[in-house]
CSV table of C-alpha atoms in Angstrom, one decimal:
chain,number,residue,atom,x,y,z
A,480,MET,CA,102.8,144.6,40.4
A,481,HIS,CA,103.1,147.6,42.7
A,482,THR,CA,105.1,150.3,41.0
A,483,GLU,CA,107.8,150.7,43.7
A,484,LEU,CA,108.1,147.0,44.0
A,485,PHE,CA,108.6,146.6,40.2
A,486,ILE,CA,111.2,149.4,40.1
A,487,SER,CA,113.1,147.7,43.0
A,488,TRP,CA,113.1,144.4,41.2
A,489,ARG,CA,114.4,146.0,37.9
A,490,TYR,CA,117.2,147.8,39.8
A,491,LEU,CA,118.1,144.5,41.5
A,492,VAL,CA,118.4,142.3,38.3
A,493,THR,CA,119.9,144.9,36.0
A,494,LYS,CA,122.3,143.3,33.5
A,495,ARG,CA,123.7,146.3,31.8
A,496,LYS,CA,126.4,148.7,33.1
A,497,GLU,CA,125.8,148.3,36.8
A,498,LYS,CA,127.7,145.0,37.1
A,499,PHE,CA,129.4,146.1,40.3
A,500,ILE,CA,126.0,146.6,42.0
A,501,SER,CA,124.9,143.1,41.0
A,502,LEU,CA,128.2,141.6,42.3
A,503,ILE,CA,127.9,143.2,45.8
A,504,SER,CA,124.2,142.2,45.8
A,505,ILE,CA,125.2,138.6,45.3
A,506,ILE,CA,127.8,139.0,48.1
A,507,SER,CA,125.2,140.4,50.4
A,508,VAL,CA,122.8,137.5,49.6
A,509,LEU,CA,125.6,135.0,50.3
A,510,GLY,CA,126.4,136.7,53.6
A,511,VAL,CA,122.9,136.5,54.8
A,512,THR,CA,122.6,132.9,53.6
A,513,ILE,CA,125.7,131.7,55.4
A,514,GLY,CA,124.6,133.6,58.6
A,515,VAL,CA,121.1,132.1,58.7
A,516,MET,CA,122.4,128.6,57.8
A,517,ALA,CA,125.1,128.6,60.5
A,518,LEU,CA,122.6,129.9,63.1
A,519,MET,CA,120.0,127.3,62.2
A,520,VAL,CA,122.5,124.4,62.4
A,521,VAL,CA,124.1,125.5,65.7
A,522,ILE,CA,120.7,126.1,67.3
A,523,ALA,CA,119.4,122.8,66.1
A,524,VAL,CA,122.5,121.0,67.6
A,525,MET,CA,122.0,122.9,70.9
A,526,SER,CA,118.3,122.0,70.9
A,527,GLY,CA,119.4,118.4,70.2
A,528,PHE,CA,121.7,118.4,73.2
A,529,ASP,CA,119.0,120.0,75.4
A,530,ARG,CA,116.4,117.4,74.4
A,531,ASP,CA,118.8,114.5,74.7
A,532,LEU,CA,120.1,115.5,78.1
A,533,ARG,CA,116.5,116.2,79.3
A,534,ASP,CA,115.4,112.7,78.2
A,535,LYS,CA,118.4,111.1,79.9
A,536,ILE,CA,118.0,113.1,83.1
A,537,VAL,CA,114.3,112.3,83.4
A,538,GLY,CA,115.0,108.7,82.5
A,539,ASN,CA,117.3,108.4,85.5
A,540,SER,CA,115.0,110.2,87.9
A,541,SER,CA,111.3,110.8,88.4
A,542,HIS,CA,109.1,113.7,87.4
A,543,LEU,CA,108.3,114.5,91.1
A,544,THR,CA,110.1,113.7,94.3
A,545,LEU,CA,108.1,113.7,97.6
A,546,ALA,CA,110.1,113.8,100.8
A,547,ASN,CA,109.8,114.6,104.5
A,548,TYR,CA,112.6,116.2,106.5
A,549,ASN,CA,112.0,113.6,109.3
A,550,GLY,CA,111.8,110.7,106.9
A,551,ILE,CA,108.9,108.6,105.9
A,552,ASN,CA,108.2,105.3,107.6
A,553,ASN,CA,106.5,102.4,106.0
A,554,GLU,CA,103.1,103.1,107.6
A,555,GLU,CA,103.2,106.7,106.5
A,556,TYR,CA,104.2,105.7,102.9
A,557,GLU,CA,101.1,103.5,102.7
A,558,LYS,CA,98.9,106.4,103.7
A,559,ILE,CA,100.5,108.7,101.2
A,560,LEU,CA,100.1,106.1,98.5
A,561,ARG,CA,96.4,105.8,99.1
A,562,ARG,CA,95.9,109.5,98.9
A,563,ILE,CA,97.8,110.3,95.8
A,564,ALA,CA,97.4,107.2,93.7
A,565,PRO,CA,93.9,108.1,92.5
A,566,ASN,CA,95.2,111.2,90.7
A,567,PRO,CA,94.7,110.4,86.9
A,568,HIS,CA,98.0,112.1,86.0
A,569,ILE,CA,100.1,109.9,88.2
A,570,LYS,CA,101.3,106.8,86.3
A,571,GLY,CA,103.9,105.4,88.7
A,572,ILE,CA,104.9,105.6,92.4
A,573,SER,CA,108.0,104.0,93.9
A,574,PRO,CA,109.8,104.5,97.3
A,575,TYR,CA,113.6,104.7,97.5
A,576,VAL,CA,116.4,105.1,100.0
A,577,GLN,CA,119.4,107.3,99.1
A,578,GLY,CA,122.8,107.7,100.7
A,579,GLN,CA,126.6,107.6,100.3
A,580,VAL,CA,128.8,104.5,100.5
A,581,LEU,CA,132.4,103.5,99.9
A,582,VAL,CA,133.0,100.6,97.5
A,583,LYS,CA,136.2,98.6,97.3
A,584,GLU,CA,137.7,96.3,94.7
A,585,GLY,CA,141.3,95.1,95.3
A,586,ALA,CA,143.3,98.2,96.3
A,587,LYS,CA,140.7,100.6,94.7
A,588,PHE,CA,138.3,102.6,96.9
A,589,PHE,CA,135.6,104.8,95.4
A,590,ALA,CA,132.9,106.9,97.0
A,591,VAL,CA,129.5,106.5,95.2
A,592,GLY,CA,125.9,107.3,95.6
A,593,LEU,CA,123.7,104.5,96.9
A,594,LYS,CA,120.1,104.2,95.8
A,595,GLY,CA,117.9,101.5,97.3
A,596,ILE,CA,114.9,100.7,95.1
A,597,ASP,CA,112.0,98.4,94.9
A,598,PRO,CA,112.7,96.3,91.8
A,599,VAL,CA,108.9,95.8,91.2
A,600,THR,CA,107.8,99.5,91.2
A,601,GLU,CA,111.0,101.3,90.1
A,602,PRO,CA,110.5,100.6,86.4
A,603,ALA,CA,107.2,102.5,86.6
A,604,VAL,CA,109.0,105.8,87.5
A,605,THR,CA,112.4,105.6,85.7
A,606,LYS,CA,113.9,103.8,82.7
A,607,ILE,CA,116.1,101.6,84.9
A,608,LYS,CA,114.8,98.4,83.2
A,609,GLN,CA,115.9,99.8,79.7
A,610,TYR,CA,119.2,101.0,81.0
A,611,VAL,CA,120.2,97.6,82.5
A,612,THR,CA,122.0,96.2,79.4
A,613,VAL,CA,123.8,93.3,81.2
A,614,GLY,CA,121.8,91.2,83.6
A,615,SER,CA,118.3,92.1,84.9
A,616,ILE,CA,116.7,94.3,87.5
A,617,ASP,CA,114.4,91.3,88.2
A,618,ASN,CA,117.4,89.6,89.9
A,619,LEU,CA,117.9,92.4,92.3
A,620,ASN,CA,117.5,91.2,96.0
A,621,ARG,CA,119.0,91.9,99.4
A,622,GLU,CA,122.3,90.2,98.5
A,623,SER,CA,122.9,91.8,95.2
A,624,VAL,CA,123.7,95.2,93.5
A,625,ILE,CA,123.4,96.8,90.1
A,626,ILE,CA,126.3,99.1,89.1
A,627,GLY,CA,127.0,101.5,86.2
A,628,LYS,CA,129.0,100.5,83.2
A,629,GLU,CA,131.7,103.1,83.8
A,630,LEU,CA,132.1,102.1,87.5
A,631,ALA,CA,132.3,98.4,86.5
A,632,SER,CA,135.1,99.3,84.0
A,633,TYR,CA,137.0,101.3,86.5
A,634,LEU,CA,136.8,98.6,89.2
A,635,GLY,CA,137.3,95.7,86.7
A,636,LEU,CA,134.0,94.1,87.6
A,637,GLY,CA,131.5,92.1,85.6
A,638,LEU,CA,128.3,90.1,86.0
A,639,ASN,CA,128.3,87.9,89.1
A,640,SER,CA,131.4,89.7,90.5
A,641,LYS,CA,131.5,90.5,94.2
A,642,LEU,CA,131.5,94.1,95.3
A,643,VAL,CA,132.6,95.1,98.8
A,644,ILE,CA,130.6,98.0,100.2
A,645,TYR,CA,131.4,100.0,103.4
A,646,SER,CA,128.2,101.7,104.8
A,647,PRO,CA,128.0,105.1,106.6
A,648,ILE,CA,127.4,103.3,109.9
A,649,GLY,CA,130.7,101.4,109.7
A,650,LYS,CA,129.6,98.0,108.4
A,651,GLN,CA,131.0,96.0,105.6
A,652,TYR,CA,128.9,94.1,103.0
A,653,SER,CA,129.8,91.9,100.1
A,654,LEU,CA,127.1,92.0,97.4
A,655,LYS,CA,126.8,90.1,94.1
A,656,VAL,CA,126.7,92.2,90.8
A,657,VAL,CA,123.5,91.1,89.0
A,658,GLY,CA,123.3,93.9,86.5
A,659,LEU,CA,125.2,96.6,84.7
A,660,PHE,CA,123.4,99.8,83.6
A,661,ASN,CA,124.2,102.3,80.9
A,662,SER,CA,122.2,105.5,81.1
A,663,GLY,CA,124.3,107.4,78.7
A,664,MET,CA,125.2,109.9,81.4
A,665,TYR,CA,128.8,109.4,82.6
A,666,ASP,CA,128.2,110.9,86.1
A,667,TYR,CA,125.3,108.4,86.7
A,668,ASP,CA,127.2,105.4,85.3
A,669,MET,CA,130.3,106.2,87.3
A,670,ASN,CA,128.9,107.4,90.6
A,671,LEU,CA,125.7,105.5,91.3
A,672,ILE,CA,124.8,102.0,92.4
A,673,PHE,CA,121.4,100.4,93.0
A,674,THR,CA,120.6,97.9,95.7
A,675,HIS,CA,117.3,96.5,97.0
A,676,ILE,CA,115.5,99.0,99.2
A,677,LEU,CA,115.7,96.7,102.2
A,678,SER,CA,119.5,96.4,101.9
A,679,ALA,CA,119.8,100.2,101.6
A,680,GLN,CA,117.7,100.7,104.7
A,681,GLU,CA,120.1,98.4,106.6
A,682,MET,CA,123.2,100.0,105.2
A,683,THR,CA,122.1,103.5,106.0
A,684,GLY,CA,120.5,102.7,109.4
A,685,LEU,CA,117.1,103.8,108.1
A,686,HIS,CA,115.1,100.8,109.3
A,687,ASN,CA,111.5,100.9,108.2
A,688,GLN,CA,112.1,104.3,106.7
A,689,ILE,CA,112.5,105.7,103.2
A,690,THR,CA,114.2,108.8,101.9
A,691,ALA,CA,111.6,109.9,99.4
A,692,ILE,CA,108.9,108.8,97.0
A,693,ALA,CA,109.4,109.0,93.2
A,694,ILE,CA,106.4,109.9,91.1
A,695,LYS,CA,106.0,109.6,87.4
A,696,LEU,CA,103.3,111.6,85.5
A,697,ASP,CA,101.6,111.1,82.2
A,698,ASN,CA,103.1,114.4,81.1
A,699,MET,CA,106.4,115.6,82.5
A,700,TYR,CA,105.5,119.3,81.8
A,701,LEU,CA,102.6,119.0,84.3
A,702,ALA,CA,105.0,118.6,87.1
A,703,GLU,CA,104.6,122.1,88.5
A,704,LYS,CA,100.8,121.9,88.4
A,705,LEU,CA,100.8,118.5,90.1
A,706,LYS,CA,103.3,119.8,92.7
A,707,GLN,CA,100.8,122.4,93.8
A,708,GLU,CA,97.9,119.9,93.9
A,709,LEU,CA,99.8,117.4,96.0
A,710,SER,CA,101.1,120.1,98.3
A,711,GLY,CA,97.5,121.2,99.0
A,712,LEU,CA,96.5,117.6,99.5
A,713,LEU,CA,99.3,116.5,101.8
A,714,GLY,CA,100.0,119.7,103.7
A,715,PHE,CA,103.2,121.6,104.4
A,716,ASN,CA,105.1,118.8,106.2
A,717,TYR,CA,106.2,117.4,102.9
A,718,VAL,CA,108.7,118.7,100.4
A,719,ILE,CA,107.8,118.2,96.7
A,720,LYS,CA,110.4,118.9,94.0
A,721,THR,CA,109.9,118.7,90.2
A,722,TRP,CA,112.5,117.4,87.9
A,723,MET,CA,113.1,120.9,86.6
A,724,GLU,CA,113.9,122.2,90.1
A,725,ILE,CA,116.3,119.4,90.9
A,726,ASN,CA,118.2,120.1,87.7
A,727,GLN,CA,117.5,123.8,87.4
A,728,ASN,CA,121.2,124.9,87.4
A,729,PHE,CA,122.1,122.4,84.7
A,730,PHE,CA,119.2,123.5,82.4
A,731,ALA,CA,119.9,127.2,83.1
A,732,ALA,CA,123.5,126.7,82.0
A,733,LEU,CA,122.2,125.0,78.8
A,734,LYS,CA,119.7,127.8,78.1
A,735,LEU,CA,122.4,130.5,78.7
A,736,GLU,CA,124.8,128.7,76.3
A,737,LYS,CA,122.1,128.5,73.7
A,738,LEU,CA,121.3,132.2,74.0
A,739,THR,CA,125.0,133.1,73.8
A,740,MET,CA,125.5,131.1,70.6
A,741,PHE,CA,122.3,132.7,69.2
A,742,ILE,CA,123.7,136.2,69.9
A,743,ILE,CA,127.1,135.5,68.6
A,744,LEU,CA,125.9,134.0,65.3
A,745,THR,CA,123.3,136.7,64.8
A,746,LEU,CA,126.3,139.0,64.5
A,747,VAL,CA,127.2,137.2,61.3
A,748,ILE,CA,123.8,138.2,59.9
A,749,LEU,CA,124.4,141.7,61.2
A,750,VAL,CA,127.7,141.9,59.3
A,751,ALA,CA,126.0,140.7,56.1
A,752,SER,CA,123.3,143.4,56.6
A,753,LEU,CA,126.1,146.0,56.4
A,754,ASN,CA,126.8,144.7,52.9
A,755,ILE,CA,123.1,145.2,52.1
A,756,ALA,CA,123.4,148.8,53.4
A,757,SER,CA,126.5,149.4,51.3
A,758,THR,CA,124.8,148.0,48.2
A,759,LEU,CA,121.9,150.4,48.6
A,760,ILE,CA,124.1,153.3,49.2
A,761,VAL,CA,126.0,152.6,46.0
A,762,MET,CA,122.7,152.1,44.2
A,763,VAL,CA,121.4,155.5,45.5
A,764,MET,CA,124.6,157.2,44.2
A,765,GLN,CA,124.4,155.5,40.8
A,766,LYS,CA,120.6,156.0,40.4
A,767,THR,CA,120.6,159.7,41.5
A,768,LYS,CA,119.4,160.8,38.0
A,769,ASP,CA,116.8,158.1,37.9
A,770,ILE,CA,115.5,159.3,41.3
A,771,GLY,CA,115.2,162.8,40.0
A,772,ILE,CA,113.2,161.6,36.9
A,773,LEU,CA,110.9,159.6,39.2
A,774,ARG,CA,110.4,162.6,41.4
A,775,THR,CA,109.5,164.8,38.4
A,776,LEU,CA,107.0,162.1,37.3
A,777,GLY,CA,105.2,162.4,40.6
A,778,VAL,CA,106.8,159.7,42.8
A,779,THR,CA,106.7,161.0,46.3
A,780,SER,CA,109.6,161.0,48.8
A,781,SER,CA,108.1,158.1,50.7
A,782,GLY,CA,107.7,156.2,47.4
A,783,ILE,CA,111.4,156.6,46.7
A,784,ARG,CA,112.1,155.3,50.2
A,785,ARG,CA,109.9,152.3,49.6
A,786,ILE,CA,111.8,151.4,46.4
A,787,PHE,CA,115.1,151.1,48.2
A,788,THR,CA,113.6,149.4,51.2
A,789,TYR,CA,111.9,146.8,49.0
A,790,GLN,CA,115.2,146.2,47.3
A,791,GLY,CA,117.1,145.6,50.5
A,792,LEU,CA,114.3,143.3,51.7
A,793,MET,CA,114.5,141.4,48.5
A,794,ILE,CA,118.2,140.8,49.0
A,795,GLY,CA,117.7,139.8,52.6
A,796,ALA,CA,114.7,137.6,51.8
A,797,THR,CA,116.7,135.8,49.1
A,798,GLY,CA,119.5,135.1,51.6
A,799,ILE,CA,117.0,134.1,54.3
A,800,LEU,CA,115.3,131.6,52.0
A,801,LEU,CA,118.5,130.1,50.7
A,802,GLY,CA,120.0,130.0,54.3
A,803,SER,CA,116.8,128.3,55.7
A,804,ALA,CA,116.8,125.7,52.9
A,805,GLY,CA,120.5,125.1,53.4
A,806,GLY,CA,120.1,124.9,57.1
A,807,PHE,CA,117.3,122.3,56.9
A,808,ILE,CA,119.3,120.2,54.4
A,809,LEU,CA,122.4,120.3,56.5
A,810,CYS,CA,120.5,119.4,59.7
A,811,ASP,CA,118.8,116.5,57.9
A,812,LEU,CA,122.2,115.2,56.6
A,813,LEU,CA,123.7,115.5,60.2
A,814,LYS,CA,120.7,113.7,61.6
A,815,ARG,CA,120.5,111.0,59.0
A,816,TYR,CA,124.2,110.1,58.4
A,817,GLN,CA,125.8,111.4,61.6
A,818,PHE,CA,129.2,112.0,59.9
A,819,ILE,CA,130.5,114.2,62.7
A,820,THR,CA,131.8,112.1,65.6
A,821,LEU,CA,132.5,113.3,69.2
A,822,PRO,CA,135.1,111.8,71.6
A,823,SER,CA,133.0,109.6,73.8
A,824,ASP,CA,135.5,109.9,76.7
A,825,ILE,CA,134.8,113.6,76.9
A,826,TYR,CA,131.1,113.8,75.9
A,827,TYR,CA,128.3,111.6,77.0
A,828,ILE,CA,127.5,110.8,73.3
A,829,ASN,CA,129.5,110.1,70.2
A,830,LYS,CA,127.3,111.7,67.6
A,831,LEU,CA,125.9,115.2,67.2
A,832,PRO,CA,122.2,115.3,68.3
A,833,VAL,CA,120.1,117.4,66.0
A,834,PHE,CA,116.6,118.6,66.7
A,835,ILE,CA,114.9,121.2,64.5
A,836,GLN,CA,112.3,123.1,66.5
A,837,PHE,CA,110.3,125.5,64.3
A,838,TRP,CA,109.0,127.5,67.3
A,839,PRO,CA,110.6,129.3,68.8
A,840,ASP,CA,114.1,128.5,67.4
A,841,ILE,CA,113.7,128.7,63.6
A,842,ALA,CA,110.9,131.3,63.7
A,843,LEU,CA,113.1,133.6,65.9
A,844,ILE,CA,116.1,133.2,63.5
A,845,ILE,CA,114.0,134.2,60.5
A,846,LEU,CA,112.3,137.1,62.3
A,847,CYS,CA,115.7,138.4,63.6
A,848,ALA,CA,117.2,138.1,60.1
A,849,ILE,CA,114.2,140.0,58.6
A,850,ALA,CA,114.4,142.7,61.3
A,851,ILE,CA,118.2,143.2,60.8
A,852,THR,CA,117.7,143.4,57.0
A,853,LEU,CA,115.0,146.0,57.4
A,854,ILE,CA,117.1,148.1,59.8
A,855,SER,CA,120.0,148.0,57.2
A,856,THR,CA,117.7,149.7,54.6
A,857,ILE,CA,116.7,152.6,56.8
A,858,TYR,CA,119.7,155.0,56.1
A,859,PRO,CA,120.0,154.4,52.4
A,860,ALA,CA,116.2,154.7,51.9
A,861,ILE,CA,116.0,157.9,53.8
A,862,ARG,CA,119.0,159.3,52.0
A,863,ALA,CA,117.3,158.5,48.6
A,864,GLY,CA,114.0,160.0,49.8
A,865,LYS,CA,115.7,163.3,50.7
A,866,LEU,CA,117.0,163.9,47.2
A,867,LYS,CA,115.3,166.9,45.6
A,868,PRO,CA,114.3,166.6,41.9
A,869,VAL,CA,116.4,169.6,40.7
A,870,GLU,CA,119.5,168.5,42.6
A,871,ALA,CA,119.1,164.9,41.4
A,872,LEU,CA,118.8,165.9,37.7
A,873,ARG,CA,122.1,167.8,37.9
A,874,TYR,CA,124.0,164.5,37.9
A,875,GLU,CA,124.5,163.3,34.4
């Protein structure tokens, strides 16, 4: 074993009169352990929320949305379909009509979003078929509607109920509820209804026209690349948006919140590193005579600095290893047993989602903890290295 490393280890595990140093070393290890473990668990939960929300948002919408400011008529849609369908990355294409309507049940009025879909092609671009938990999308026709679970509960509706809809052009329609969907997103389940695309065209006055075309890819992260390809293929008359652009404010808020939590909890490790620095300072004071002897035996000033740097890194590394192990265990327990419940009327889920992502989350936590530990050793190590042999040997 390297001489400096061996001396560092001996100083750290001393069992004789330096009991106080051992105690504050243990406290330093525990501080780093708790900081790393807390940071890992919180970031894993934030990553879980991020992934879960992303899956639900993408499940309710398509990877790409293709539109024209002047609308797209049926003939134009067929031309677009023939041009983009051969792309090997495109796995589903479906037209839709979007608008706003007013629904009425008894004395209750509620403004909701209207989405007219093709029940045959829509399951190829969204998870609507999976989300319809009562009834079936296959029963959707011009005289029927599918509504969200939350909206059905608010209006007191069920399967086969009649829903009165007032369209933007002033007409009234009475449609049969043939399905209830539960996407897991409160806003969608409360503020969105699905009708047949022909019904939506009639309600919004867009006869023989569609609002946009939904496109699903084999890899959602290729959306930006496919956007550029389709823009070059179709020209500048069309507006193509990716799922990331449509929800960019939402994902930016999640990213900022995750970064904020990372910074706040990193301060816990920073506080623990002050304990490491204080441990080394006390060690330098108590080992002043030993430092003098080592210097007279030929150990250089840089060698003395390395001894105390290694010692600080050992304390930090022990805390990081224990914290990482504790973090993985706690995350696994949270994921497996889900013993922490959330109020479902406030959050869109009732259990904490946990997703351990080694890169970049866990790797950055470990690297930051190592960097903070290393920084905390700088002052004590420099102080020890500056001691001159004659001055050091004066301390008996």
